[in-house]
PDB file of C-alpha atoms in Angstrom:
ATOM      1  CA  UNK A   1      16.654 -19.352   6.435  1.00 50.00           C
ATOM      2  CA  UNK A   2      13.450 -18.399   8.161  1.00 58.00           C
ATOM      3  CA  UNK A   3      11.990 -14.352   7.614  1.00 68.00           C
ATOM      4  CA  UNK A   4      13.030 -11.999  10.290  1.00 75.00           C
ATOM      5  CA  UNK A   5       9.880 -11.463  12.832  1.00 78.00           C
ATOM      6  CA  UNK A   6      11.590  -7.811  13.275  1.00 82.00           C
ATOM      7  CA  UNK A   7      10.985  -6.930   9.572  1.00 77.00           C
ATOM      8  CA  UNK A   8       8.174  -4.904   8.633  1.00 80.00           C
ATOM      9  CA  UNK A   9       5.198  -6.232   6.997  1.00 84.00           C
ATOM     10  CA  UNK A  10       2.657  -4.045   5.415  1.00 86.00           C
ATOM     11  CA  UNK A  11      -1.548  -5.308   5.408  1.00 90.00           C
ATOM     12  CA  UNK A  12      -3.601  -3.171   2.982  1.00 93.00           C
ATOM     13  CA  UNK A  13      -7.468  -3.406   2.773  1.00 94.00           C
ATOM     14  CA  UNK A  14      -9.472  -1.196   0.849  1.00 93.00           C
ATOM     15  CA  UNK A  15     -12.863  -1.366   0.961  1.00 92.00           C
ATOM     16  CA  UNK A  16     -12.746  -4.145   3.543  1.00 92.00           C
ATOM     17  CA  UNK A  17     -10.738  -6.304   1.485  1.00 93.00           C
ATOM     18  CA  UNK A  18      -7.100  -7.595   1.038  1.00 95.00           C
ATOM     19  CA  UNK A  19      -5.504  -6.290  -1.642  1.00 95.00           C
ATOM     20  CA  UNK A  20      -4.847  -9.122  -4.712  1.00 94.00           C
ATOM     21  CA  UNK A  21      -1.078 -10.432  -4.149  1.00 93.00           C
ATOM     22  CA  UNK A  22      -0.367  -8.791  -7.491  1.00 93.00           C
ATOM     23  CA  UNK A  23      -0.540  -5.440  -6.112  1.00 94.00           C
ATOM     24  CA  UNK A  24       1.381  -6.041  -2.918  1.00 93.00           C
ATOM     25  CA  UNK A  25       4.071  -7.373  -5.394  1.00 92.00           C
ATOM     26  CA  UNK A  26       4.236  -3.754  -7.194  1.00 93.00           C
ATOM     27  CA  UNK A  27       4.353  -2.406  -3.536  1.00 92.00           C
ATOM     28  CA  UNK A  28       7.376  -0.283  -3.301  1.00 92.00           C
ATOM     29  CA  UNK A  29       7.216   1.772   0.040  1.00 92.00           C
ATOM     30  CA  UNK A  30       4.418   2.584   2.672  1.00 92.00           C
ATOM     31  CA  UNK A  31       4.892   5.370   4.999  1.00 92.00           C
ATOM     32  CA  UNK A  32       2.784   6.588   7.433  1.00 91.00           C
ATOM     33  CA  UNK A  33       2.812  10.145   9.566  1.00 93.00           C
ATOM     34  CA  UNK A  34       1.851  10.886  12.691  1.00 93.00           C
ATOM     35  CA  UNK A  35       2.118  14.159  14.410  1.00 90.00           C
ATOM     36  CA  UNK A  36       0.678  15.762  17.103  1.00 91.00           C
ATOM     37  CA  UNK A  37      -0.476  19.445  15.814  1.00 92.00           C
ATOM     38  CA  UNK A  38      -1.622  17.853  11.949  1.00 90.00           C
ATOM     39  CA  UNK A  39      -3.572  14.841  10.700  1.00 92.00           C
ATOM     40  CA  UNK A  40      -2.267  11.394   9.963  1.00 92.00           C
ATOM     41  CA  UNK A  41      -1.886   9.985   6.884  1.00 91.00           C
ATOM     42  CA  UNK A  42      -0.111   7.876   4.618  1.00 89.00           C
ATOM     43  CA  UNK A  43       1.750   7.281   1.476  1.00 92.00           C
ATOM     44  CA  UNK A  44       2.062   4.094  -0.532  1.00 92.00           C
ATOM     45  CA  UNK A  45       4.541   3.799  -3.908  1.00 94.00           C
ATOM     46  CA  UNK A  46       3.352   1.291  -6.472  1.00 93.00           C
ATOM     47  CA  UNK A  47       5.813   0.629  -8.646  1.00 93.00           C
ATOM     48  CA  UNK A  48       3.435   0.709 -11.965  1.00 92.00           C
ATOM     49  CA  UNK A  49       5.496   0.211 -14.844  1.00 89.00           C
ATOM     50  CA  UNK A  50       2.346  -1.102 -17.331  1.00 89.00           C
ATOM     51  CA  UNK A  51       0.092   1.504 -15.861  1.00 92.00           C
ATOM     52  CA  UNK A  52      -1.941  -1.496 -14.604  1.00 91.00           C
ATOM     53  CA  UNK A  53      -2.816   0.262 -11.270  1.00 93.00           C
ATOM     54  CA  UNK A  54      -3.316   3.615 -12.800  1.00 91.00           C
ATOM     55  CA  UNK A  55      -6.811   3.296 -13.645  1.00 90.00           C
ATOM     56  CA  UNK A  56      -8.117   0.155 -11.688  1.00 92.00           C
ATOM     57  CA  UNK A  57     -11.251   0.425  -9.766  1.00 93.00           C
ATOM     58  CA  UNK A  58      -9.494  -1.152  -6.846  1.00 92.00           C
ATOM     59  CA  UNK A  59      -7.440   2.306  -6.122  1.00 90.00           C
ATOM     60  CA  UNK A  60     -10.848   4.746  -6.714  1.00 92.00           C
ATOM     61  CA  UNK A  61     -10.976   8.114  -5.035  1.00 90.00           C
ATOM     62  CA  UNK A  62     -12.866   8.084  -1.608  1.00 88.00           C
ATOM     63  CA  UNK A  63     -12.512   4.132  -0.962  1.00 88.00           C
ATOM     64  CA  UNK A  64     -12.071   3.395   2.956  1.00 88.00           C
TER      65      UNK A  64
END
């Protein structure tokens, strides 16, 4: 059976680079908010059972 083109697909960079397949793997939801009168932003769930994305440098405070 082929994928469903309608299904969303999430594409994460940070710092200008895709994220390792590992980490899309432990991706559990990405939501992103729009609204006219506040900012936009975004949440993504990693499902992080080993604490392996806890403290990676990957996921570091203030990376575009």
């Amino acid at each position: 059976m082929s994928p469903n083109p309608y299904s969303p697909q999430a594409y994460i960079k940070i710092d200008g680079v895709d994220v390792p397949t590992e980490f899309m793997a432990d991706l559990e939801r990405v939501v992103v908010d729009t609204s006219l009168y506040l900012p936009g932003m975004f949440t993504i769930e990693v499902y992080d059972s080993d604490l392996r994305w806890v403290d990676d440098p990957l996921l570091d405070i203030g990376k575009p």
